[in-house]
Amino acid sequence: MTTRSLHLPVAAQPRVDSLVDLAQLGERHGYDTAWLPETWGRDAVTVLTSIARETDTIELGPSVVNVYSRSPALLGQTATTLQEVADGRLRMGIAPSGPAVIEGWHGLEFDRPLRRTREYIEIMRAVMSGETVHYDGDIFSLSGFRLRCDPPAEPVPIDAAGMGPKSVELAGRFADGWHAILFTPEGFRNRLEDFRRGVDLGDRDRDDLRVTLSVTACALEDGDRARELARQHLAFYVGAMGTYYRESLSRQGYEDEALEIATAWANGNHDEAIACIPEALLDDLAAVGTPERARKELAKFESLEGVDDLSIGFPRGASSDDIETTLEGLSPDT
């Protein structure tokens, strides 16, 4: 059975307590997990700690923290500590992010993202085992240290996000799950084949792994406004966040549209970029409109074979009221 989770807003909220309130609301409405993005706003660790203290049953995790701005050993320590604070409810999501954030914000070279992700997974697991870590990789070499506290009583699953064939294969081969973001139903099916190939290469049991699909959602009585908010959101990601989202959209059969969006955005024509998203593409990527329409579109994603957890996210421009209305209108209890 597919669980339904909550992808907390990527846009800045008024205060940390606003995110805590949304996680509590999600818990009351039966959402399985509260996923927290980390970009260039509040850090995920502090916010997740606050959420863990104020919730009881909902699972928690970042989706995602990048594999550049913190060392792999530190992320292992962080996961250990958050698991203790959350009473065993933590699930980590990691990924390379992209050059726009890693180079433009963190000032680091975006080097060997796939290899780096694999080594992070391996080192984090070694750290959280509680044993002395001896690791000799292509990027990292560690030796002679172990946790000074008890290892997690409950192992912390480590998921990897990915959009391209090799990154998704890596998730299936080495991680405990895959986070899929900005996929059409057909695009998801294609990448699921890469995930399954990774599972086979790693001699893994598919039943032990979790696939989380994040879908942008907005369910408002003013359905036209909900769709316009989603258009703005998608245009920003394709146009402003480097090449990864554009390339992913191109692989999914929307090469011309992706190029038009990116070109218009790069030229400063943001309204034109938004207008480049046709109705069919919007429905292929999101669940937006009136509550009735949004629920119908969401069911299309939830019924996809291979989805274990469907996570609803929100447009960047959505207000607090828009987010709460959507969260309640699309909740598992509805």
Tab-separated table of C-alpha atoms in Angstrom, residues 82-293:
chain	number	residue	atom	x	y	z
A	82	LEU	CA	18.686	13.143	15.082
A	83	GLN	CA	17.653	9.503	15.388
A	84	GLU	CA	18.028	9.787	19.156
A	85	VAL	CA	16.072	13.049	19.309
A	86	ALA	CA	13.341	11.646	17.034
A	87	ASP	CA	12.991	8.384	18.978
A	88	GLY	CA	13.816	6.247	15.940
A	89	ARG	CA	11.658	8.113	13.388
A	90	LEU	CA	14.476	9.422	11.156
A	91	ARG	CA	15.053	8.580	7.506
A	92	MET	CA	17.919	10.411	5.770
A	93	GLY	CA	17.700	11.681	2.202
A	94	ILE	CA	20.948	12.722	0.529
A	95	ALA	CA	21.976	13.829	-2.965
A	96	PRO	CA	24.616	15.890	-4.762
A	97	SER	CA	22.244	18.845	-5.372
A	98	GLY	CA	23.698	20.721	-8.374
A	99	PRO	CA	26.423	23.160	-9.441
A	100	ALA	CA	24.173	26.194	-8.952
A	101	VAL	CA	23.942	25.556	-5.205
A	102	ILE	CA	27.229	23.783	-4.515
A	103	GLU	CA	29.423	26.230	-6.407
A	104	GLY	CA	27.319	29.380	-6.229
A	105	TRP	CA	26.308	29.132	-2.567
A	106	HIS	CA	28.807	26.825	-0.851
A	107	GLY	CA	31.806	27.825	-2.960
A	108	LEU	CA	32.859	24.225	-3.557
A	109	GLU	CA	33.754	22.371	-6.732
A	110	PHE	CA	30.914	20.184	-7.993
A	111	ASP	CA	33.158	17.176	-8.534
A	112	ARG	CA	32.280	13.484	-9.109
A	113	PRO	CA	28.745	13.690	-7.692
A	114	LEU	CA	27.852	10.012	-8.156
A	115	ARG	CA	31.046	8.632	-6.646
A	116	ARG	CA	30.731	11.107	-3.820
A	117	THR	CA	27.168	10.016	-3.079
A	118	ARG	CA	28.190	6.354	-2.937
A	119	GLU	CA	31.055	7.078	-0.540
A	120	TYR	CA	28.804	9.174	1.685
A	121	ILE	CA	26.344	6.291	1.989
A	122	GLU	CA	29.116	3.824	2.819
A	123	ILE	CA	30.840	6.112	5.332
A	124	MET	CA	27.621	7.164	7.046
A	125	ARG	CA	26.719	3.515	7.560
A	126	ALA	CA	30.190	2.772	8.904
A	127	VAL	CA	29.982	5.699	11.337
A	128	MET	CA	26.517	4.694	12.538
A	129	SER	CA	27.623	1.088	13.118
A	130	GLY	CA	29.519	2.239	16.188
A	131	GLU	CA	32.627	0.372	15.068
A	132	THR	CA	36.010	1.975	14.397
A	133	VAL	CA	35.897	3.372	10.876
A	134	HIS	CA	38.518	2.300	8.357
A	135	TYR	CA	37.573	3.489	4.884
A	136	ASP	CA	39.740	3.931	1.805
A	137	GLY	CA	37.765	5.381	-1.077
A	138	ASP	CA	38.510	7.341	-4.215
A	139	ILE	CA	37.568	10.617	-2.516
A	140	PHE	CA	37.634	9.981	1.243
A	141	SER	CA	40.015	8.060	3.493
A	142	LEU	CA	39.155	7.701	7.184
A	143	SER	CA	40.883	5.724	9.904
A	144	GLY	CA	41.022	5.251	13.646
A	145	PHE	CA	37.900	6.970	14.977
A	146	ARG	CA	34.539	5.739	16.194
A	147	LEU	CA	31.451	7.369	17.662
A	148	ARG	CA	31.893	8.638	21.201
A	149	CYS	CA	28.212	7.932	21.862
A	150	ASP	CA	26.061	4.865	21.387
A	151	PRO	CA	25.145	4.058	17.785
A	152	PRO	CA	21.487	4.401	16.806
A	153	ALA	CA	19.291	1.806	18.476
A	154	GLU	CA	17.282	1.722	15.240
A	155	PRO	CA	19.360	1.795	12.019
A	156	VAL	CA	18.810	4.979	10.019
A	157	PRO	CA	17.801	4.284	6.399
A	158	ILE	CA	19.668	6.411	3.846
A	159	ASP	CA	17.802	7.287	0.662
A	160	ALA	CA	19.384	8.902	-2.381
A	161	ALA	CA	17.661	11.350	-4.707
A	162	GLY	CA	18.301	11.217	-8.429
A	163	MET	CA	16.890	12.185	-11.810
A	164	GLY	CA	19.327	10.707	-14.336
A	165	PRO	CA	19.733	7.017	-15.212
A	166	LYS	CA	23.046	6.518	-13.398
A	167	SER	CA	22.041	8.372	-10.243
A	168	VAL	CA	18.817	6.357	-10.000
A	169	GLU	CA	20.718	3.114	-10.603
A	170	LEU	CA	23.085	4.134	-7.800
A	171	ALA	CA	20.139	4.583	-5.435
A	172	GLY	CA	18.924	1.081	-6.199
A	173	ARG	CA	22.359	-0.450	-5.849
A	174	PHE	CA	23.644	1.238	-2.685
A	175	ALA	CA	20.961	3.255	-0.862
A	176	ASP	CA	17.898	2.212	1.120
A	177	GLY	CA	15.581	4.029	-1.238
A	178	TRP	CA	15.173	6.515	-4.074
A	179	HIS	CA	13.650	10.003	-3.972
A	180	ALA	CA	12.148	10.897	-7.351
A	181	ILE	CA	11.447	14.595	-7.969
A	182	LEU	CA	9.826	16.324	-10.967
A	183	PHE	CA	8.724	13.272	-12.919
A	184	THR	CA	5.878	12.615	-15.309
A	185	PRO	CA	4.210	9.210	-14.923
A	186	GLU	CA	5.977	7.910	-18.029
A	187	GLY	CA	9.283	9.461	-16.981
A	188	PHE	CA	8.994	7.781	-13.609
A	189	ARG	CA	8.324	4.398	-15.209
A	190	ASN	CA	11.466	4.741	-17.335
A	191	ARG	CA	13.676	5.646	-14.390
A	192	LEU	CA	12.165	2.867	-12.292
A	193	GLU	CA	13.810	0.452	-14.718
A	194	ASP	CA	17.177	2.012	-13.804
A	195	PHE	CA	16.349	1.661	-10.115
A	196	ARG	CA	15.487	-2.005	-10.568
A	197	ARG	CA	18.712	-2.574	-12.493
A	198	GLY	CA	20.621	-1.082	-9.561
A	199	VAL	CA	18.749	-3.352	-7.161
A	200	ASP	CA	19.794	-6.357	-9.244
A	201	LEU	CA	23.420	-5.208	-9.544
A	202	GLY	CA	23.615	-4.783	-5.777
A	203	ASP	CA	21.936	-8.151	-5.179
A	204	ARG	CA	19.360	-6.311	-3.055
A	205	ASP	CA	15.829	-7.229	-2.045
A	206	ARG	CA	13.432	-4.706	-3.606
A	207	ASP	CA	10.987	-5.221	-0.733
A	208	ASP	CA	13.588	-3.774	1.669
A	209	LEU	CA	13.839	-0.494	-0.269
A	210	ARG	CA	11.491	2.478	-0.512
A	211	VAL	CA	10.707	4.624	-3.558
A	212	THR	CA	9.402	8.092	-2.719
A	213	LEU	CA	7.866	10.188	-5.489
A	214	SER	CA	7.451	13.896	-4.756
A	215	VAL	CA	4.665	15.697	-6.640
A	216	THR	CA	3.998	19.428	-6.637
A	217	ALA	CA	0.427	19.911	-5.439
A	218	CYS	CA	-1.939	22.805	-4.878
A	219	ALA	CA	-5.644	22.309	-4.169
A	220	LEU	CA	-7.612	25.560	-3.950
A	221	GLU	CA	-11.194	26.587	-4.629
A	222	ASP	CA	-9.647	29.073	-7.057
A	223	GLY	CA	-8.310	26.359	-9.333
A	224	ASP	CA	-6.847	28.796	-11.849
A	225	ARG	CA	-4.722	30.423	-9.153
A	226	ALA	CA	-3.518	27.021	-7.992
A	227	ARG	CA	-2.396	26.175	-11.512
A	228	GLU	CA	-0.660	29.521	-11.978
A	229	LEU	CA	1.290	29.014	-8.734
A	230	ALA	CA	2.425	25.609	-9.998
A	231	ARG	CA	3.466	27.089	-13.350
A	232	GLN	CA	5.607	29.683	-11.578
A	233	HIS	CA	7.188	26.970	-9.450
A	234	LEU	CA	8.047	24.690	-12.367
A	235	ALA	CA	9.368	27.539	-14.513
A	236	PHE	CA	11.741	28.546	-11.716
A	237	TYR	CA	13.165	25.050	-11.321
A	238	VAL	CA	13.632	24.455	-15.043
A	239	GLY	CA	14.870	27.967	-15.754
A	240	ALA	CA	16.877	29.002	-12.708
A	241	MET	CA	18.266	25.864	-11.059
A	242	GLY	CA	20.968	24.861	-13.516
A	243	THR	CA	20.700	22.140	-16.138
A	244	TYR	CA	19.569	19.119	-14.116
A	245	TYR	CA	15.826	19.771	-14.165
A	246	ARG	CA	15.924	20.885	-17.786
A	247	GLU	CA	17.791	17.758	-18.843
A	248	SER	CA	15.429	15.557	-16.849
A	249	LEU	CA	12.407	17.162	-18.497
A	250	SER	CA	14.014	16.695	-21.912
A	251	ARG	CA	14.517	12.985	-21.240
A	252	GLN	CA	10.817	12.760	-20.434
A	253	GLY	CA	9.701	13.950	-23.862
A	254	TYR	CA	9.504	17.695	-23.273
A	255	GLU	CA	12.809	18.810	-24.802
A	256	ASP	CA	11.362	21.737	-26.780
A	257	GLU	CA	9.372	23.037	-23.827
A	258	ALA	CA	12.344	22.700	-21.464
A	259	LEU	CA	14.565	24.679	-23.843
A	260	GLU	CA	11.933	27.385	-24.320
A	261	ILE	CA	11.442	27.762	-20.571
A	262	ALA	CA	15.183	27.890	-19.861
A	263	THR	CA	15.894	30.343	-22.684
A	264	ALA	CA	13.126	32.733	-21.679
A	265	TRP	CA	14.196	32.618	-18.030
A	266	ALA	CA	17.854	33.203	-18.882
A	267	ASN	CA	16.853	36.276	-20.878
A	268	GLY	CA	14.963	37.661	-17.897
A	269	ASN	CA	11.544	36.975	-19.432
A	270	HIS	CA	10.059	35.161	-16.463
A	271	ASP	CA	6.447	35.669	-17.489
A	272	GLU	CA	7.250	34.197	-20.905
A	273	ALA	CA	8.953	31.220	-19.244
A	274	ILE	CA	5.848	30.585	-17.160
A	275	ALA	CA	3.647	30.821	-20.249
A	276	CYS	CA	5.815	28.178	-21.951
A	277	ILE	CA	4.332	25.504	-19.670
A	278	PRO	CA	1.301	24.080	-21.507
A	279	GLU	CA	-1.691	22.529	-19.765
A	280	ALA	CA	-0.613	19.006	-20.703
A	281	LEU	CA	2.841	19.436	-19.169
A	282	LEU	CA	1.385	20.910	-15.999
A	283	ASP	CA	-0.934	17.924	-15.574
A	284	ASP	CA	1.927	15.549	-16.365
A	285	LEU	CA	4.103	16.960	-13.569
A	286	ALA	CA	1.746	18.183	-10.863
A	287	ALA	CA	-1.573	17.718	-9.069
A	288	VAL	CA	-3.060	21.204	-9.093
A	289	GLY	CA	-6.393	22.957	-9.489
A	290	THR	CA	-9.609	22.725	-7.525
A	291	PRO	CA	-9.563	20.169	-4.685
A	292	GLU	CA	-11.530	17.724	-6.843
A	293	ARG	CA	-9.153	18.075	-9.790
